[in-house]
mmCIF file of C-alpha atoms in Angstrom:
data_model
loop_
_atom_site.group_PDB
_atom_site.id
_atom_site.type_symbol
_atom_site.label_atom_id
_atom_site.label_comp_id
_atom_site.label_asym_id
_atom_site.label_seq_id
_atom_site.Cartn_x
_atom_site.Cartn_y
_atom_site.Cartn_z
ATOM 1 C CA MET A 1 0.000 0.000 0.000
ATOM 2 C CA ASN A 2 2.743 2.477 0.907
ATOM 3 C CA ASN A 3 4.600 1.769 -2.338
ATOM 4 C CA PHE A 4 1.407 2.612 -4.233
ATOM 5 C CA LEU A 5 0.961 5.799 -2.211
ATOM 6 C CA ASN A 6 4.546 6.827 -2.957
ATOM 7 C CA ILE A 7 3.842 6.445 -6.677
ATOM 8 C CA ILE A 8 0.741 8.623 -6.320
ATOM 9 C CA LYS A 9 2.758 11.258 -4.432
ATOM 10 C CA ASN A 10 5.316 11.341 -7.242
ATOM 11 C CA ILE A 11 2.603 11.870 -9.856
ATOM 12 C CA PHE A 12 0.201 14.333 -8.239
ATOM 13 C CA PRO A 13 0.962 17.502 -6.235
ATOM 14 C CA LYS A 14 -0.244 17.694 -2.639
ATOM 15 C CA GLU A 15 -3.220 19.926 -3.457
ATOM 16 C CA ILE A 16 -4.633 17.404 -5.931
ATOM 17 C CA ARG A 17 -3.993 14.468 -3.588
ATOM 18 C CA THR A 18 -5.835 16.289 -0.802
ATOM 19 C CA PHE A 19 -8.758 17.013 -3.116
ATOM 20 C CA ILE A 20 -8.985 13.380 -4.267
ATOM 21 C CA HIS A 21 -8.756 12.173 -0.671
ATOM 22 C CA LYS A 22 -11.594 14.475 0.414
ATOM 23 C CA ILE A 23 -13.853 13.512 -2.490
ATOM 24 C CA TYR A 24 -13.320 9.790 -2.028
ATOM 25 C CA PHE A 25 -13.536 9.540 1.749
ATOM 26 C CA ASP A 26 -15.764 12.449 2.772
ATOM 27 C CA LEU A 27 -18.283 12.273 -0.067
ATOM 28 C CA LEU A 28 -18.252 8.590 -0.968
ATOM 29 C CA MET A 29 -16.946 6.369 1.816
ATOM 30 C CA ILE A 30 -18.354 8.119 4.902
ATOM 31 C CA PRO A 31 -21.978 7.787 3.664
ATOM 32 C CA LEU A 32 -21.285 4.098 2.969
ATOM 33 C CA GLU A 33 -19.862 3.628 6.453
ATOM 34 C CA LYS A 34 -23.039 5.153 7.876
ATOM 35 C CA SER A 35 -25.185 2.740 5.888
ATOM 36 C CA SER A 36 -25.968 -0.890 6.678
ATOM 37 C CA LEU A 37 -23.621 -2.112 3.926
ATOM 38 C CA PHE A 38 -20.603 -2.227 6.225
ATOM 39 C CA LYS A 39 -20.919 -3.932 9.593
ATOM 40 C CA LYS A 40 -17.781 -5.894 10.385
ATOM 41 C CA LEU A 41 -14.489 -4.006 10.537
ATOM 42 C CA TYR A 42 -11.088 -5.687 10.476
ATOM 43 C CA PHE A 43 -7.682 -4.314 11.345
ATOM 44 C CA LYS A 44 -4.911 -6.633 10.129
ATOM 45 C CA ASN A 45 -7.252 -9.652 10.325
ATOM 46 C CA TYR A 46 -8.388 -8.609 13.805
ATOM 47 C CA LEU A 47 -12.154 -8.145 14.051
ATOM 48 C CA LEU A 48 -12.723 -4.885 15.902
ATOM 49 C CA PRO A 49 -15.314 -5.280 18.680
ATOM 50 C CA ASP A 50 -18.195 -2.831 19.262
ATOM 51 C CA TYR A 51 -16.492 -0.056 17.367
ATOM 52 C CA GLN A 52 -19.512 1.893 16.080
ATOM 53 C CA ASN A 53 -19.789 4.304 19.013
ATOM 54 C CA ILE A 54 -16.020 4.655 19.429
ATOM 55 C CA ILE A 55 -14.466 5.011 15.978
ATOM 56 C CA ASP A 56 -15.729 7.793 13.729
ATOM 57 C CA HIS A 57 -16.866 6.946 10.206
ATOM 58 C CA LYS A 58 -13.872 8.404 8.390
ATOM 59 C CA THR A 59 -11.414 6.516 10.566
ATOM 60 C CA GLN A 60 -13.468 3.360 10.014
ATOM 61 C CA SER A 61 -12.975 3.826 6.295
ATOM 62 C CA LEU A 62 -9.236 4.479 6.680
ATOM 63 C CA ILE A 63 -8.936 1.229 8.648
ATOM 64 C CA ARG A 64 -10.945 -0.625 6.016
ATOM 65 C CA HIS A 65 -8.563 0.636 3.318
ATOM 66 C CA ASN A 66 -5.405 -0.178 5.328
ATOM 67 C CA LEU A 67 -4.615 3.542 5.467
ATOM 68 C CA TYR A 68 -4.964 4.075 9.207
ATOM 69 C CA GLU A 69 -1.536 5.206 10.512
ATOM 70 C CA ASN A 70 -0.011 3.198 7.654
ATOM 71 C CA TYR A 71 3.404 4.908 7.710
ATOM 72 C CA GLU A 72 3.525 4.676 11.490
ATOM 73 C CA ILE A 73 2.786 0.949 11.319
ATOM 74 C CA GLU A 74 5.378 0.449 8.592
ATOM 75 C CA ALA A 75 7.981 2.137 10.799
ATOM 76 C CA ILE A 76 6.989 -0.011 13.807
ATOM 77 C CA LYS A 77 7.540 -3.150 11.760
ATOM 78 C CA LYS A 78 10.739 -1.911 10.143
ATOM 79 C CA VAL A 79 12.508 -1.186 13.452
ATOM 80 C CA GLN A 80 10.771 -4.065 15.292
ATOM 81 C CA LEU A 81 9.630 -1.911 18.171
ATOM 82 C CA TRP A 82 8.678 -4.931 20.301
ATOM 83 C CA ASP A 83 12.135 -6.079 21.508
ATOM 84 C CA ASN A 84 12.130 -4.006 24.722
ATOM 85 C CA ASN A 85 9.774 -2.399 27.220
ATOM 86 C CA PHE A 86 7.371 -0.403 25.072
ATOM 87 C CA ILE A 87 5.693 2.955 25.685
ATOM 88 C CA ASP A 88 2.969 4.330 23.412
ATOM 89 C CA LEU A 89 2.396 8.065 23.939
ATOM 90 C CA GLY A 90 -0.934 9.001 22.388
ATOM 91 C CA SER A 91 -2.125 5.412 22.056
ATOM 92 C CA SER A 92 -5.669 6.286 20.895
ATOM 93 C CA ILE A 93 -7.697 3.086 20.291
ATOM 94 C CA GLY A 94 -4.594 0.924 20.615
ATOM 95 C CA LEU A 95 -4.241 -0.394 17.060
ATOM 96 C CA CYS A 96 -0.578 0.540 16.695
ATOM 97 C CA SER A 97 0.040 -0.905 20.145
ATOM 98 C CA LEU A 98 -1.724 -4.073 18.988
ATOM 99 C CA ILE A 99 1.064 -4.624 16.446
ATOM 100 C CA VAL A 100 3.640 -4.444 19.230
ATOM 101 C CA SER A 101 1.611 -6.391 21.786
ATOM 102 C CA SER A 102 1.209 -9.273 19.340
ATOM 103 C CA ASN A 103 4.992 -9.660 19.165
ATOM 104 C CA ILE A 104 6.405 -8.472 22.499
ATOM 105 C CA SER A 105 7.816 -10.920 25.064
ATOM 106 C CA LYS A 106 5.892 -11.319 28.300
ATOM 107 C CA GLU A 107 8.734 -10.001 30.476
ATOM 108 C CA TYR A 108 8.572 -6.578 28.835
ATOM 109 C CA LYS A 109 6.170 -3.927 30.090
ATOM 110 C CA HIS A 110 3.736 -2.356 27.642
ATOM 111 C CA ILE A 111 2.499 1.103 28.626
ATOM 112 C CA LEU A 112 -0.247 2.996 26.806
ATOM 113 C CA VAL A 113 -0.747 6.701 27.553
ATOM 114 C CA GLU A 114 -3.874 8.430 26.255
ATOM 115 C CA PRO A 115 -5.784 11.511 27.562
ATOM 116 C CA ASN A 116 -9.091 10.399 26.018
ATOM 117 C CA LYS A 117 -10.513 7.891 28.529
ATOM 118 C CA LYS A 118 -13.064 6.527 26.068
ATOM 119 C CA LEU A 119 -10.330 5.629 23.593
ATOM 120 C CA LEU A 120 -8.068 4.265 26.319
ATOM 121 C CA ASP A 121 -10.839 2.008 27.611
ATOM 122 C CA TYR A 122 -11.363 0.702 24.074
ATOM 123 C CA SER A 123 -7.630 0.022 23.736
ATOM 124 C CA LYS A 124 -7.874 -2.217 26.828
ATOM 125 C CA ILE A 125 -10.332 -4.401 24.930
ATOM 126 C CA VAL A 126 -8.115 -4.438 21.850
ATOM 127 C CA ILE A 127 -4.923 -5.314 23.730
ATOM 128 C CA SER A 128 -6.714 -8.003 25.749
ATOM 129 C CA SER A 129 -6.979 -10.012 22.519
ATOM 130 C CA THR A 130 -3.232 -10.712 22.636
ATOM 131 C CA LYS A 131 -1.392 -13.105 24.936
ATOM 132 C CA HIS A 132 0.671 -10.306 26.441
ATOM 133 C CA SER A 133 -0.615 -9.357 29.888
ATOM 134 C CA ASN A 134 2.081 -7.070 31.314
ATOM 135 C CA ASN A 135 0.130 -3.972 30.271
ATOM 136 C CA PHE A 136 -0.463 -0.591 31.893
ATOM 137 C CA PHE A 137 -3.005 2.025 30.793
ATOM 138 C CA ILE A 138 -2.472 5.653 31.814
ATOM 139 C CA ASN A 139 -5.265 8.177 31.301
ATOM 140 C CA LYS A 140 -3.085 11.290 31.268
ATOM 141 C CA ALA A 141 -1.620 13.808 28.829
ATOM 142 C CA ILE A 142 2.062 14.522 28.284
ATOM 143 C CA ASN A 143 2.774 18.018 29.545
ATOM 144 C CA TYR A 144 5.568 20.067 31.110
ATOM 145 C CA GLY A 145 4.804 22.843 33.575
ATOM 146 C CA SER A 146 1.421 22.020 35.134
ATOM 147 C CA ASN A 147 -0.313 19.068 36.764
ATOM 148 C CA SER A 148 -3.333 19.168 34.478
ATOM 149 C CA LEU A 149 -4.552 20.339 31.074
ATOM 150 C CA MET A 150 -7.830 20.909 29.258
ATOM 151 C CA PHE A 151 -8.597 18.264 26.645
ATOM 152 C CA ASN A 152 -11.023 18.352 23.720
ATOM 153 C CA GLU A 153 -11.901 14.987 22.194
ATOM 154 C CA GLY A 154 -12.370 16.501 18.721
ATOM 155 C CA LYS A 155 -14.680 15.320 15.958
ATOM 156 C CA ASP A 156 -12.762 12.098 15.338
ATOM 157 C CA ILE A 157 -10.214 9.927 17.123
ATOM 158 C CA LEU A 158 -7.309 11.650 15.398
ATOM 159 C CA SER A 159 -8.209 15.247 16.249
ATOM 160 C CA GLY A 160 -8.149 15.370 20.053
ATOM 161 C CA LYS A 161 -6.053 18.191 21.464
ATOM 162 C CA THR A 162 -4.925 19.672 24.743
ATOM 163 C CA ILE A 163 -4.588 23.312 25.787
ATOM 164 C CA PRO A 164 -3.479 25.016 29.030
ATOM 165 C CA ASN A 165 -6.131 25.251 31.730
ATOM 166 C CA ASN A 166 -8.874 27.794 31.094
ATOM 167 C CA LEU A 167 -12.631 28.116 31.512
ATOM 168 C CA ASN A 168 -13.596 26.599 28.147
ATOM 169 C CA LYS A 169 -16.593 24.370 28.937
ATOM 170 C CA ASP A 170 -16.056 22.322 25.760
ATOM 171 C CA TYR A 171 -12.856 20.925 27.256
ATOM 172 C CA LYS A 172 -12.402 18.351 30.007
ATOM 173 C CA THR A 173 -9.689 18.465 32.652
ATOM 174 C CA VAL A 174 -7.089 15.703 32.360
ATOM 175 C CA GLU A 175 -4.076 15.012 34.566
ATOM 176 C CA SER A 176 -0.650 15.434 33.011
ATOM 177 C CA THR A 177 2.572 13.479 33.268
ATOM 178 C CA THR A 178 5.997 13.277 31.641
ATOM 179 C CA LEU A 179 8.011 10.482 30.113
ATOM 180 C CA ASN A 180 10.506 10.670 32.965
ATOM 181 C CA LYS A 181 7.715 10.244 35.542
ATOM 182 C CA ILE A 182 6.376 7.214 33.697
ATOM 183 C CA LEU A 183 9.793 5.572 33.647
ATOM 184 C CA LYS A 184 10.273 6.125 37.379
ATOM 185 C CA GLU A 185 6.767 4.984 38.340
ATOM 186 C CA HIS A 186 7.162 1.734 36.403
ATOM 187 C CA ASN A 187 10.825 1.141 37.198
ATOM 188 C CA ILE A 188 11.961 1.134 33.570
ATOM 189 C CA ASN A 189 15.584 1.733 32.603
ATOM 190 C CA SER A 190 15.445 0.660 28.953
ATOM 191 C CA PHE A 191 12.612 1.064 26.471
ATOM 192 C CA ASN A 192 11.321 1.621 22.947
ATOM 193 C CA ILE A 193 8.732 4.307 22.304
ATOM 194 C CA LEU A 194 6.052 5.416 19.867
ATOM 195 C CA ILE A 195 5.079 9.097 20.052
ATOM 196 C CA ASP A 196 1.987 10.471 18.339
ATOM 197 C CA ILE A 197 0.460 13.195 20.496
ATOM 198 C CA GLU A 198 -1.087 15.470 17.891
ATOM 199 C CA GLY A 199 1.058 18.553 17.499
ATOM 200 C CA LEU A 200 3.224 17.973 20.569
ATOM 201 C CA SER A 201 5.225 14.887 19.591
ATOM 202 C CA PHE A 202 8.548 16.724 19.386
ATOM 203 C CA LEU A 203 8.152 18.206 22.864
ATOM 204 C CA PRO A 204 9.389 15.181 24.887
ATOM 205 C CA LEU A 205 12.585 15.047 22.794
ATOM 206 C CA PHE A 206 13.571 18.475 24.086
ATOM 207 C CA ARG A 207 12.006 18.459 27.564
ATOM 208 C CA ASP A 208 12.827 14.872 28.593
ATOM 209 C CA GLU A 209 16.370 14.527 27.265
ATOM 210 C CA ASP A 210 17.598 12.426 30.194
ATOM 211 C CA ALA A 211 14.792 9.919 29.670
ATOM 212 C CA PHE A 212 15.780 9.398 26.049
ATOM 213 C CA ARG A 213 19.262 8.314 27.113
ATOM 214 C CA MET A 214 17.525 5.040 28.047
ATOM 215 C CA CYS A 215 15.575 4.796 24.782
ATOM 216 C CA ARG A 216 16.774 2.236 22.243
ATOM 217 C CA LYS A 217 14.264 2.718 19.427
ATOM 218 C CA LEU A 218 11.898 5.564 18.609
ATOM 219 C CA VAL A 219 9.043 6.015 16.149
ATOM 220 C CA LEU A 220 7.590 9.528 16.028
ATOM 221 C CA GLU A 221 4.805 11.022 13.933
ATOM 222 C CA GLU A 222 4.586 14.785 13.634
ATOM 223 C CA LYS A 223 4.701 17.651 11.158
ATOM 224 C CA TYR A 224 7.486 20.217 11.296
ATOM 225 C CA SER A 225 6.800 23.780 12.422
ATOM 226 C CA ASP A 226 8.629 27.081 12.840
ATOM 227 C CA GLU A 227 9.503 26.078 16.398
ATOM 228 C CA TYR A 228 10.469 22.508 15.542
ATOM 229 C CA ASN A 229 11.840 22.610 12.017
ATOM 230 C CA LEU A 230 13.587 19.762 10.196
ATOM 231 C CA LYS A 231 17.124 20.917 11.031
ATOM 232 C CA LYS A 232 16.399 21.456 14.727
ATOM 233 C CA VAL A 233 14.778 18.048 15.099
ATOM 234 C CA GLN A 234 17.559 16.276 13.199
ATOM 235 C CA ASN A 235 20.152 17.935 15.436
ATOM 236 C CA GLN A 236 18.234 16.806 18.513
ATOM 237 C CA PHE A 237 18.072 13.223 17.250
ATOM 238 C CA GLU A 238 21.847 13.296 16.751
ATOM 239 C CA LYS A 239 22.408 14.850 20.181
ATOM 240 C CA LEU A 240 20.395 12.062 21.816
ATOM 241 C CA GLY A 241 22.306 9.384 19.920
ATOM 242 C CA PHE A 242 19.638 8.317 17.429
ATOM 243 C CA LYS A 243 20.263 7.326 13.832
ATOM 244 C CA ILE A 244 17.379 7.918 11.410
ATOM 245 C CA ILE A 245 16.731 4.767 9.356
ATOM 246 C CA TYR A 246 13.182 5.461 8.173
ATOM 247 C CA ASN A 247 11.490 8.676 7.129
ATOM 248 C CA ALA A 248 8.208 9.044 5.253
ATOM 249 C CA GLU A 249 6.168 12.071 4.273
ATOM 250 C CA ALA A 250 2.418 11.523 4.470
ATOM 251 C CA ARG A 251 -0.244 13.290 2.417
#
């Protein structure tokens, strides 16, 4: 699938790809997902249980087309992220963690961190389908500077976001934590990590440097910004001792 997507990216500019994506998924597939035509939903041959009130229709369609976090999953498999204690920051419904949990040895700890309790609870069901039982589920957000944040679930499972505490009634209060705190609380001195925390994935690299001295493998999904541009992030990877072996640009 990713090879096909790379061919498409080489043929069409981003604007056209975005337009095609919107037409196909928003105007065609979402109405079909809402209909009675599609009932069962599989992720990598795993039948997703009771997903209708958890997973939004567009994400259902992405899963059905093997496009849900496809580059992230490819990276997980390429670096074999399951050969150490594993931490998933921004674990959502647990499908990326499912890939790891299906392969990880029982002596390793598997920690899922997700601020959306509804999604975290669903991930418990997903992960329970594997033989691995050394799992920990943390309903907190990664943050530096305060003990809590405001969290908005968003319109789909990929659009949740946190902001500093304020009086916005559309947001819920969620406790915060840091990677270093997680390592200490669970007595971990060596680990692999997946980071996908919607706009904040680069933050732990710069605010939790000591923790990353114990990290062996890292998969991170994020877009570059003025604050965290390509050069700055590459320099930080080098400073922390990482070698980049996989890099993919999504749509």
